[in-house]
PDB file of C-alpha atoms in Angstrom:
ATOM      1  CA  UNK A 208     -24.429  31.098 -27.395  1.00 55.00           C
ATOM      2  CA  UNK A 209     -21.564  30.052 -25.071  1.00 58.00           C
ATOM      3  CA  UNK A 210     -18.996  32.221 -24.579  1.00 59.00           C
ATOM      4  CA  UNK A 211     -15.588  31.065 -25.036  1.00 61.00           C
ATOM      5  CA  UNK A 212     -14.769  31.202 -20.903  1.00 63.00           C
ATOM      6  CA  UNK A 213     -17.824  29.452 -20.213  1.00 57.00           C
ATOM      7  CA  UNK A 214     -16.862  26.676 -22.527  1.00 56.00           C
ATOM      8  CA  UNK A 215     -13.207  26.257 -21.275  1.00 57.00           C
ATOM      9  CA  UNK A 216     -14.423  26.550 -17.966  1.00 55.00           C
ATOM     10  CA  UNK A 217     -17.386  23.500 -18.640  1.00 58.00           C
ATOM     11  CA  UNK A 218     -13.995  21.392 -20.584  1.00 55.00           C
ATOM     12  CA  UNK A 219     -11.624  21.774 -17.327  1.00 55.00           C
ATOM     13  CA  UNK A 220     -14.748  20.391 -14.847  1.00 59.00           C
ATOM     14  CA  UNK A 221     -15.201  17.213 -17.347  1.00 73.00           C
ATOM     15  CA  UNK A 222     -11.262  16.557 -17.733  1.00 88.00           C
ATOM     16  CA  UNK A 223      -9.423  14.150 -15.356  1.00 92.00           C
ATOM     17  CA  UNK A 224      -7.872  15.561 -12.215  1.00 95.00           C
ATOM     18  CA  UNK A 225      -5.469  14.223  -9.733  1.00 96.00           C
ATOM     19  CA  UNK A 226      -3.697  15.476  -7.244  1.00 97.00           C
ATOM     20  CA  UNK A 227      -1.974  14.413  -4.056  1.00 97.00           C
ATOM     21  CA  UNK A 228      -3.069  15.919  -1.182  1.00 98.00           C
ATOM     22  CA  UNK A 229      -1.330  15.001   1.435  1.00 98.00           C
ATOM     23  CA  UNK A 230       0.759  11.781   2.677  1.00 98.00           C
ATOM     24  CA  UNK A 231       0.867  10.793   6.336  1.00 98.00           C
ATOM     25  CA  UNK A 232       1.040   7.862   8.860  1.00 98.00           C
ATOM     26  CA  UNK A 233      -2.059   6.299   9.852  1.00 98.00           C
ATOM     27  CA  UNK A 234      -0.512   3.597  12.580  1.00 98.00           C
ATOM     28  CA  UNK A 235       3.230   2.099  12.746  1.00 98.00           C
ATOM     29  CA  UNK A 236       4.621  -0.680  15.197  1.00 98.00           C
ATOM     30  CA  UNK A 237       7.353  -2.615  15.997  1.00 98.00           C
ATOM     31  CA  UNK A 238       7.949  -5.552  17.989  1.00 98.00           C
ATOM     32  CA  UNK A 239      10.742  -7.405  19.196  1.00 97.00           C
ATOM     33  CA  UNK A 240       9.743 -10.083  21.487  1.00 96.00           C
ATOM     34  CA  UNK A 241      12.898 -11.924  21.676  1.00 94.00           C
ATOM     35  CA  UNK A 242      15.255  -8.957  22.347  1.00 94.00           C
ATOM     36  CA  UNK A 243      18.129  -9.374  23.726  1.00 95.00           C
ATOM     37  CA  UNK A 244      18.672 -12.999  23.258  1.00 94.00           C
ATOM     38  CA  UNK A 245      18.070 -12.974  19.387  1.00 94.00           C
ATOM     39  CA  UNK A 246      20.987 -10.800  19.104  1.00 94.00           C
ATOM     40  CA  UNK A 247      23.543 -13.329  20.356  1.00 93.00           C
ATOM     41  CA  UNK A 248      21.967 -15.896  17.566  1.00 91.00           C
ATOM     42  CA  UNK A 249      23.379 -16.061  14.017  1.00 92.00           C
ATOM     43  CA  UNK A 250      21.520 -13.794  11.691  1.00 92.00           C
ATOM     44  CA  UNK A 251      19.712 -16.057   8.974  1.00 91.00           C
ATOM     45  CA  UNK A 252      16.275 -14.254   8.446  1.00 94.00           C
ATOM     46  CA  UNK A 253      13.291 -14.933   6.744  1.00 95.00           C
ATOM     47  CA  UNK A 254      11.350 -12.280   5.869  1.00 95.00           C
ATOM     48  CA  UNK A 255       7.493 -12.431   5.031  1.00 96.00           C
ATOM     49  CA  UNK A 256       5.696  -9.431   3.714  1.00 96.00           C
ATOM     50  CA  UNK A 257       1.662  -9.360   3.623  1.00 97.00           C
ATOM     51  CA  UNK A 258       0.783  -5.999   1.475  1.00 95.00           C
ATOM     52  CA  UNK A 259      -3.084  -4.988   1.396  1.00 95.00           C
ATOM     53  CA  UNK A 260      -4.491  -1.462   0.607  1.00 96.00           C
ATOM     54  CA  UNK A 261      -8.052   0.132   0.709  1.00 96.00           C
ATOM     55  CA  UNK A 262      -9.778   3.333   0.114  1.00 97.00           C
ATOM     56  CA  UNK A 263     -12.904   5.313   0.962  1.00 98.00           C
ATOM     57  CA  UNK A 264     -14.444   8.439  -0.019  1.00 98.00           C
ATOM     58  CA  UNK A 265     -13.681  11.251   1.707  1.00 98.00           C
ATOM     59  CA  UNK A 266     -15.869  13.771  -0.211  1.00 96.00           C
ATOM     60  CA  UNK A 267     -16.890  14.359  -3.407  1.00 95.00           C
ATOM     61  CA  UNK A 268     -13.916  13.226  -5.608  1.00 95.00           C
ATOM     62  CA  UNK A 269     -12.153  12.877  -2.768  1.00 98.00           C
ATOM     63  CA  UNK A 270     -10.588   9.699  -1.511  1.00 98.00           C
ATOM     64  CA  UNK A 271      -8.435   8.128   1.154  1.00 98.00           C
ATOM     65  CA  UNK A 272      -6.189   5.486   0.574  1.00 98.00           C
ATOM     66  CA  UNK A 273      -4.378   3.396   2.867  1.00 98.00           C
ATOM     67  CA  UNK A 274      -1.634   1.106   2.288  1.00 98.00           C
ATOM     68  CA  UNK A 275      -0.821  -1.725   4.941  1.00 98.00           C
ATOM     69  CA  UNK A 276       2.589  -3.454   5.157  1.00 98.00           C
ATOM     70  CA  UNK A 277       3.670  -6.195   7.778  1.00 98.00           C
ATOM     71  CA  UNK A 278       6.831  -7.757   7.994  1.00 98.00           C
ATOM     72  CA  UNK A 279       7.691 -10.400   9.897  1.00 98.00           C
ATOM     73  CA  UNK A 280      11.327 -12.004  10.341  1.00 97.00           C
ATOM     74  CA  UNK A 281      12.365 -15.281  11.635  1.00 96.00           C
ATOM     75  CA  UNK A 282      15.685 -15.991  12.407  1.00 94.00           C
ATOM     76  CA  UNK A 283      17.303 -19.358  12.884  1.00 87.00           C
ATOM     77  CA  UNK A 284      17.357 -22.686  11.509  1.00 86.00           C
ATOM     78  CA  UNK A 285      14.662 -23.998   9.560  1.00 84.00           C
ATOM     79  CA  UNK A 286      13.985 -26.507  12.522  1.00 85.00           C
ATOM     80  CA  UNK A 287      14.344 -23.936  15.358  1.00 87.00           C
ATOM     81  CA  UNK A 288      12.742 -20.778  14.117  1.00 92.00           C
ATOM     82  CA  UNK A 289      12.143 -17.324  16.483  1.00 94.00           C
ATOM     83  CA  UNK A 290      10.417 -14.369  15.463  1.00 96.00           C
ATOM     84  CA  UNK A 291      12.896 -11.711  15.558  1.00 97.00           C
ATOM     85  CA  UNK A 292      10.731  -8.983  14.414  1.00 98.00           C
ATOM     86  CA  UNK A 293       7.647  -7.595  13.569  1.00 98.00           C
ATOM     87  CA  UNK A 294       6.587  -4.315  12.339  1.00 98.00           C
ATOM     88  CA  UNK A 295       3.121  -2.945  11.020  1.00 98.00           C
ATOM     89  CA  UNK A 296       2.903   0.440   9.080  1.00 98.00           C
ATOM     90  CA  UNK A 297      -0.700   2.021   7.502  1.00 98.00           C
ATOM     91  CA  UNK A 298       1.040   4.847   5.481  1.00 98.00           C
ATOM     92  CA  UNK A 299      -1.722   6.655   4.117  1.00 98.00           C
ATOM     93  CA  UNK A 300      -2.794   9.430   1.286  1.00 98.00           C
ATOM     94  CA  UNK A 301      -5.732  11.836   0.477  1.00 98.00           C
ATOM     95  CA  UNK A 302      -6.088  12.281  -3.308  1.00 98.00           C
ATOM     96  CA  UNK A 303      -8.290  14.301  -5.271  1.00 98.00           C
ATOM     97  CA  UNK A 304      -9.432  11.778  -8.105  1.00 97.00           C
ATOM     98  CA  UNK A 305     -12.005  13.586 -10.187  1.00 96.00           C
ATOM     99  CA  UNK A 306     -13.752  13.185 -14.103  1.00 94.00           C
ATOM    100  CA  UNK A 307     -12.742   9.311 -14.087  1.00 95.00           C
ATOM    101  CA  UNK A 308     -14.946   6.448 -15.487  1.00 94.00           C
ATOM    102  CA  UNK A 309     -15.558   3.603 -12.920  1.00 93.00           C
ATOM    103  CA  UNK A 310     -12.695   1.329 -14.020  1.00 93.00           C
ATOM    104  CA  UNK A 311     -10.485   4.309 -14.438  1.00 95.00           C
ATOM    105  CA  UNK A 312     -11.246   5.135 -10.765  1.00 96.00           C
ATOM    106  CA  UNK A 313     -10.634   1.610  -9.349  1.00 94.00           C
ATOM    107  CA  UNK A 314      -7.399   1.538 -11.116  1.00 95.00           C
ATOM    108  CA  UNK A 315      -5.969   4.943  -9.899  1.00 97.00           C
ATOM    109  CA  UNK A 316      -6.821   4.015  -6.025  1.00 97.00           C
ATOM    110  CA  UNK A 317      -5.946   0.399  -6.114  1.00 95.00           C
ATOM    111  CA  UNK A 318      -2.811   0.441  -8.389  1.00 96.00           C
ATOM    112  CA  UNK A 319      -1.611   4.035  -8.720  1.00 96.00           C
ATOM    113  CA  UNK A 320      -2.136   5.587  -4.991  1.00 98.00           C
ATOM    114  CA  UNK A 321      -0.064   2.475  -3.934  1.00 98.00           C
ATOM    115  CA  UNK A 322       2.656   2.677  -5.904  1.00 97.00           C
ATOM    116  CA  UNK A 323       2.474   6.785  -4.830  1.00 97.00           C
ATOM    117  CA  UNK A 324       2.503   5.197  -1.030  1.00 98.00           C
ATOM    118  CA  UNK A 325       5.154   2.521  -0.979  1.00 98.00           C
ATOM    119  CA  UNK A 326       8.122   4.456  -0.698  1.00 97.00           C
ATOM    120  CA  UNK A 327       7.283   6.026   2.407  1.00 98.00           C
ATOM    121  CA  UNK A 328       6.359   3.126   4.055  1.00 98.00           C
ATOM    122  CA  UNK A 329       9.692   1.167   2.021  1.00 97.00           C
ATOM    123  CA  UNK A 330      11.767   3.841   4.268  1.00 97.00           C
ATOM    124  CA  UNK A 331       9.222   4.177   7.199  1.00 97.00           C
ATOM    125  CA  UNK A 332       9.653  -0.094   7.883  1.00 98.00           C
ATOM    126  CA  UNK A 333      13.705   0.297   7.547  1.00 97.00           C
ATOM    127  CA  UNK A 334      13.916   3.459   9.954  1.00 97.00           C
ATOM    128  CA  UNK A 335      11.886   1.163  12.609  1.00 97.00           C
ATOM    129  CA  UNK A 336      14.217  -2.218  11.614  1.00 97.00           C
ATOM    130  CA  UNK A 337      17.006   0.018  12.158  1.00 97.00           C
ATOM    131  CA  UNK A 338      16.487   1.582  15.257  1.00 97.00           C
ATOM    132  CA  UNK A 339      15.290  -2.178  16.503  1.00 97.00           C
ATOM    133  CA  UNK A 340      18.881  -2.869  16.223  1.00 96.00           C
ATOM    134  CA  UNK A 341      18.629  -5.226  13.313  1.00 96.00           C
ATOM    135  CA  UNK A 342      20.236  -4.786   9.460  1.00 95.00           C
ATOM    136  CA  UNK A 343      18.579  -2.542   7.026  1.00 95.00           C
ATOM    137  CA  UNK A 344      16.205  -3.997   5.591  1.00 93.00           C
ATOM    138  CA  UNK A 345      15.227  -2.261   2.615  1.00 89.00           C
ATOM    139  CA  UNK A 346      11.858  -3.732   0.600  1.00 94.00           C
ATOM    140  CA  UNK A 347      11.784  -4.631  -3.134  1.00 93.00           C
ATOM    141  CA  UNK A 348       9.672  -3.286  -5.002  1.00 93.00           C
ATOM    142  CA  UNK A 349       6.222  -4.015  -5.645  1.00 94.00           C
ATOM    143  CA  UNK A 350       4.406  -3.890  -8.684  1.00 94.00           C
ATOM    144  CA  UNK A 351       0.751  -2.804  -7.715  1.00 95.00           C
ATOM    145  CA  UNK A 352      -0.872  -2.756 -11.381  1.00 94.00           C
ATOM    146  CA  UNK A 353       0.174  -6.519 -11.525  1.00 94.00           C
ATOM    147  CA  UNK A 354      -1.342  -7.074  -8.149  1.00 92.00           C
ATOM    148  CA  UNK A 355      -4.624  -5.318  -8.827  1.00 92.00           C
ATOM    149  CA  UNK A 356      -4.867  -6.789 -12.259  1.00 91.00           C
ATOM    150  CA  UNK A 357      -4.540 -10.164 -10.126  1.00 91.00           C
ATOM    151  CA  UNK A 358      -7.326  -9.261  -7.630  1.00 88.00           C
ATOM    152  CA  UNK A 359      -9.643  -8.025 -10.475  1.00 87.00           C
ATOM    153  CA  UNK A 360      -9.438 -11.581 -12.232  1.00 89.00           C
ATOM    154  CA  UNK A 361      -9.939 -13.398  -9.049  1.00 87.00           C
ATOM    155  CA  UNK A 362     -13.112 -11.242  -8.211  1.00 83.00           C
ATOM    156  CA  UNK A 363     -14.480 -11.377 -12.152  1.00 82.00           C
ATOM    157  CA  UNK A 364     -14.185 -15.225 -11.393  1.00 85.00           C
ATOM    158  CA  UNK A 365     -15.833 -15.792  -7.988  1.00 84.00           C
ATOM    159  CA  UNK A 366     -18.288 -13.451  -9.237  1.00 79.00           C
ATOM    160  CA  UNK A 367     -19.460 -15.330 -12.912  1.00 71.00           C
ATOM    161  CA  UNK A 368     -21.580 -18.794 -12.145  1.00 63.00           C
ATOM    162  CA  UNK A 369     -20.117 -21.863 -12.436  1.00 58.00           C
ATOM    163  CA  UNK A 370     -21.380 -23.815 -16.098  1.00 52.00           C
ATOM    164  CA  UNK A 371     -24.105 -26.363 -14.936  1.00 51.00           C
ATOM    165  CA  UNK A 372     -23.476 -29.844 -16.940  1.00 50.00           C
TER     166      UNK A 372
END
């Protein structure tokens, strides 16, 4: 017969876990390759944001996961167009992820992690606009669960044959 610590003990291995182990910067740039002159233009910007994360094991139950950010700004008239800016940041995480199914797993590193990330890199990409000279520039947010939901459709699609006639 089990004793009662043994049995507790058996319950807390099997339940979820997650933790945040620590947050840090894997690589950041910035580049301004018009600088000075794009200062004496009028400011009209366009800002594009391409967003991608991944993971990888680290260890048992533990992961890394990386979330990429690069903006890039034009300013000018729609006809004339110079890149005013672009910076890059990886801001990463190392989370301890254990006692989740599959789909449970994908889920916390492609949705959750993120959404644990973005801040830091939110702030980390309008410290380095700032101290390019240019206005804040302060990201909206993103919702991740949407965006992984998104990805998981388009990968359930490519991946079930097409219906032979």
């Amino acid at each position: 017969m089990k004793s009662k610590e043994m049995t507790m003990a058996e319950n807390q291995q099997q339940a979820p876990q997650f933790a945040l182990q620590r947050i840090y910067m894997k690589d950041i740039s910035f580049e301004s390759p018009k600088a000075p002159e794009i200062f004496q233009k009028q400011w009209q910007p366009e800002v594009k944001l391409d967003l991608s994360t991944s993971n990888r094991p680290l260890e048992e139950g533990l992961y890394e996961v990386v979330l990429s950010l690069t903006v890039t700004v034009e300013n000018g008239p729609e006809d004339n167009k110079e890149t005013a800016f672009v910076t890059e940041v990886h801001q990463a995480g190392v989370f301890l992820a254990k006692g989740l199914d599959e789909e449970e797993l994908h889920r916390t590193l492609g949705a959750f992690c993120p959404n644990i990330l973005f801040p830091y890199a939110r702030e980390a990409i309008d410290n380095l606009v700032l101290r390019g000279s240019f206005p804040p520039l302060m990201l909206a947010p993103v919702n991740f669960d949407a965006l992984y939901m998104q990805a998981r459709e388009q990968q359930s699609a490519q991946q079930q044959p097409e219906a032979v006639n």
